[in-house]
PDB file of C-alpha atoms in Angstrom:
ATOM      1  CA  UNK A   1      75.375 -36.207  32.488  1.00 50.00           C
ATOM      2  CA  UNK A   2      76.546 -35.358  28.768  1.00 56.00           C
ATOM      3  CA  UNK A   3      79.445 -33.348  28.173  1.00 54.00           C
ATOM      4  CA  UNK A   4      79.841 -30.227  26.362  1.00 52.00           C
ATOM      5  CA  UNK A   5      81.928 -30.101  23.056  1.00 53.00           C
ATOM      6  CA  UNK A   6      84.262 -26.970  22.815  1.00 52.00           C
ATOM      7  CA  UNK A   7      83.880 -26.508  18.640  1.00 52.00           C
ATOM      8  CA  UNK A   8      86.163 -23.268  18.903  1.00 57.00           C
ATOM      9  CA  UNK A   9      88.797 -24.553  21.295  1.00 73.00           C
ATOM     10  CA  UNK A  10      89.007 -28.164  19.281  1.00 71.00           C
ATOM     11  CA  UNK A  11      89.479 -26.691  15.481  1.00 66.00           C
ATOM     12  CA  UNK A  12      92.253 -23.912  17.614  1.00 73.00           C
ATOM     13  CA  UNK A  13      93.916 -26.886  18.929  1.00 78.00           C
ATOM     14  CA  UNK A  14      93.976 -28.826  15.685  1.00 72.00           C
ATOM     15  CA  UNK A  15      94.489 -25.893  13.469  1.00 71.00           C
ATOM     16  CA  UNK A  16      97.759 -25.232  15.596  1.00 79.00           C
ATOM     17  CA  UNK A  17      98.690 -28.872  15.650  1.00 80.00           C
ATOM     18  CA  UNK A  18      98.748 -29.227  11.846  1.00 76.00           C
ATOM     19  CA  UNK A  19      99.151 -26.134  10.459  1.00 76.00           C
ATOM     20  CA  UNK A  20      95.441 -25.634   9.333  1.00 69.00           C
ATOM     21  CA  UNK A  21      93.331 -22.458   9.104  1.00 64.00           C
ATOM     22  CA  UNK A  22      90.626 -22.813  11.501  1.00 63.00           C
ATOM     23  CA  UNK A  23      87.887 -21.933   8.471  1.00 60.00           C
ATOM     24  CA  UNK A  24      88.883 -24.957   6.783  1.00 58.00           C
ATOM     25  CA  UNK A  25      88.411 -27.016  10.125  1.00 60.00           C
ATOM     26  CA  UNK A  26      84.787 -25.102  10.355  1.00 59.00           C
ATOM     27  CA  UNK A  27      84.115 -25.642   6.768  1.00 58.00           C
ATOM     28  CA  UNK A  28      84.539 -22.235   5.673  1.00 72.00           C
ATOM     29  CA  UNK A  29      86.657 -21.567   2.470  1.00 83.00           C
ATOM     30  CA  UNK A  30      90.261 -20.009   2.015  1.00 86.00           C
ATOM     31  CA  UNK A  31      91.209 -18.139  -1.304  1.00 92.00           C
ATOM     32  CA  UNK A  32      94.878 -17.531  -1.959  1.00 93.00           C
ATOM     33  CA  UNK A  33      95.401 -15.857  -4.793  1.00 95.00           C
ATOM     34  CA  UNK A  34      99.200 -14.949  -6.276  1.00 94.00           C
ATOM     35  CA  UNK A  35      99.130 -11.926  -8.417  1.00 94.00           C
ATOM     36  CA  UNK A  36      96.601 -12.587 -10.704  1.00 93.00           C
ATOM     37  CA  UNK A  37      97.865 -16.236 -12.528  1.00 96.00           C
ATOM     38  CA  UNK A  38      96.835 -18.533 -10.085  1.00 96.00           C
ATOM     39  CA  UNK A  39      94.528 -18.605  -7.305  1.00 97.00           C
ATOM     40  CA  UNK A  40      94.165 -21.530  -4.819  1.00 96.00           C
ATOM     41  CA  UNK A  41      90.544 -22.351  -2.955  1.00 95.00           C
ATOM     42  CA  UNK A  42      90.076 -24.310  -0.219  1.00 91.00           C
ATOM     43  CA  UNK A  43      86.932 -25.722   1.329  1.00 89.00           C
ATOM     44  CA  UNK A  44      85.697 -26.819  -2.401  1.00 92.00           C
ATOM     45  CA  UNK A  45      83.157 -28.759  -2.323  1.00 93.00           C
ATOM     46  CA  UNK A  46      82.613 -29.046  -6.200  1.00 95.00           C
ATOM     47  CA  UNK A  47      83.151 -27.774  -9.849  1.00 96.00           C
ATOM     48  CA  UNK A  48      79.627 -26.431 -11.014  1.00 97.00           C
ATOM     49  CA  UNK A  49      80.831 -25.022 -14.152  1.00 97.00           C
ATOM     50  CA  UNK A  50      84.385 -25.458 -16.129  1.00 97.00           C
ATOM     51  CA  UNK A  51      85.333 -23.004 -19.101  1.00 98.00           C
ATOM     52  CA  UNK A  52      88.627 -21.056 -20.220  1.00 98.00           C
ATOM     53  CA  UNK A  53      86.133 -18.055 -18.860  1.00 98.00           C
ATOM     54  CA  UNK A  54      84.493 -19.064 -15.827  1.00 98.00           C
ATOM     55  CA  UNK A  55      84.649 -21.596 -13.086  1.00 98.00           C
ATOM     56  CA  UNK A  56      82.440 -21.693 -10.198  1.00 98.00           C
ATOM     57  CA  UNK A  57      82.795 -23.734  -7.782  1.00 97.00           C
ATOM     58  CA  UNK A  58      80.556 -24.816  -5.311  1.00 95.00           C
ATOM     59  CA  UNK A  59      81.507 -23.611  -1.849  1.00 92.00           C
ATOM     60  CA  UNK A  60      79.609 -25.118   1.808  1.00 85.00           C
ATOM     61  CA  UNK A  61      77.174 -22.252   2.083  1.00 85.00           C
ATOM     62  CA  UNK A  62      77.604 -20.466  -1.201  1.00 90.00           C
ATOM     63  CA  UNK A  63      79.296 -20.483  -4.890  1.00 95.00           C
ATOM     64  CA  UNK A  64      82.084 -19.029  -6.182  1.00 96.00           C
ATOM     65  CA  UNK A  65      82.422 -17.376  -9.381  1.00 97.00           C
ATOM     66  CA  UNK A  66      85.836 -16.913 -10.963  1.00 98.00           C
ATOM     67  CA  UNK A  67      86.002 -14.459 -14.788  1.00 98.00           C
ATOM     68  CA  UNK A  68      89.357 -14.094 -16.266  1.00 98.00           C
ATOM     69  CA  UNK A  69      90.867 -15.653 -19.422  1.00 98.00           C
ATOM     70  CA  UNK A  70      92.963 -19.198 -20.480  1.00 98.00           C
ATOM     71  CA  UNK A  71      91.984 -20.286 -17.071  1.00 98.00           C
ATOM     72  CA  UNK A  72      92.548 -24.004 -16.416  1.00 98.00           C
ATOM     73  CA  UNK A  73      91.646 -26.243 -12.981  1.00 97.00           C
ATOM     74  CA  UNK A  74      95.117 -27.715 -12.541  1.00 97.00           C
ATOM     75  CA  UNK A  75      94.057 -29.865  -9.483  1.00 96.00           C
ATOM     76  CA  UNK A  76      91.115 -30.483  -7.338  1.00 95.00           C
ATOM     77  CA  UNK A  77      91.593 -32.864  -4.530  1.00 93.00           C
ATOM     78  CA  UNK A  78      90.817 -32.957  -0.708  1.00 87.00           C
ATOM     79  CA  UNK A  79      88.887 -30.130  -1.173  1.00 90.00           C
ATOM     80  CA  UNK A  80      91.428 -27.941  -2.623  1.00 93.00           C
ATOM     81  CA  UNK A  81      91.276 -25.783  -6.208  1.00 96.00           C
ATOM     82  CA  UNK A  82      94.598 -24.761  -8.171  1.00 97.00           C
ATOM     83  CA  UNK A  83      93.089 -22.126 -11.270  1.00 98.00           C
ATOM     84  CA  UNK A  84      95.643 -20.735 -13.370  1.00 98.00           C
ATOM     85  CA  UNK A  85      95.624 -18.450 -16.079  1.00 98.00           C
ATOM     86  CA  UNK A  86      94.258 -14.280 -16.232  1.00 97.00           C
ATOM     87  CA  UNK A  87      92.271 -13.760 -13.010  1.00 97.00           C
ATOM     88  CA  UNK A  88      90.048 -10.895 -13.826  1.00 97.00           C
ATOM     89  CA  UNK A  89      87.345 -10.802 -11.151  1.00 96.00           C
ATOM     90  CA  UNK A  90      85.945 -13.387  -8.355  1.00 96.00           C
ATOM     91  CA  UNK A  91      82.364 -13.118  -7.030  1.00 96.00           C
ATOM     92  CA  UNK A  92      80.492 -14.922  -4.411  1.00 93.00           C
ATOM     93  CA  UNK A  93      76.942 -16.010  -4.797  1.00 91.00           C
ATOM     94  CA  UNK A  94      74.407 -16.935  -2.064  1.00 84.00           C
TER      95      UNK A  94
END
């Protein structure tokens, strides 16, 4: 007899346990961005391109496009993105 795994009720119970947004659990992505000088992305799961510009970052089942101006990667690690600088516009790609 082989048991059943419970995906939803396992990332609810360790989402609530240590404060973690279910997506992230999943493997989705979370943007936060704060006014438009710094935006924070979690779920990363790589830089594809790096300019003051554009970055786009590479995202589990898509990419990740952000356009603004002076914008600098101030940290990337376990997964997680800190852009500052103008944010003028974010796009997703398939």
């Amino acid at each position: 007899m082989t048991k059943k795994r419970k995906t939803g009720s396992f990332a609810a119970k360790i989402s609530e346990k240590y404060d973690i947004q279910p997506e992230i659990i999943l493997g989705g992505c979370r943007l936060e961005l704060r006014g438009r000088s710094s935006l924070a992305v979690g779920g990363c799961r790589g830089i594809i391109d790096y300019s003051p510009s554009l970055i786009r970052l590479r995202l589990r089942d898509s990419k990740l496009s952000i356009g603004g101006k002076d914008l600098t990667c101030d940290s990337y690690t376990g997964g997680e993105v800190l852009i500052s600088g103008r944010v003028n516009i974010m796009e997703f790609e398939d």
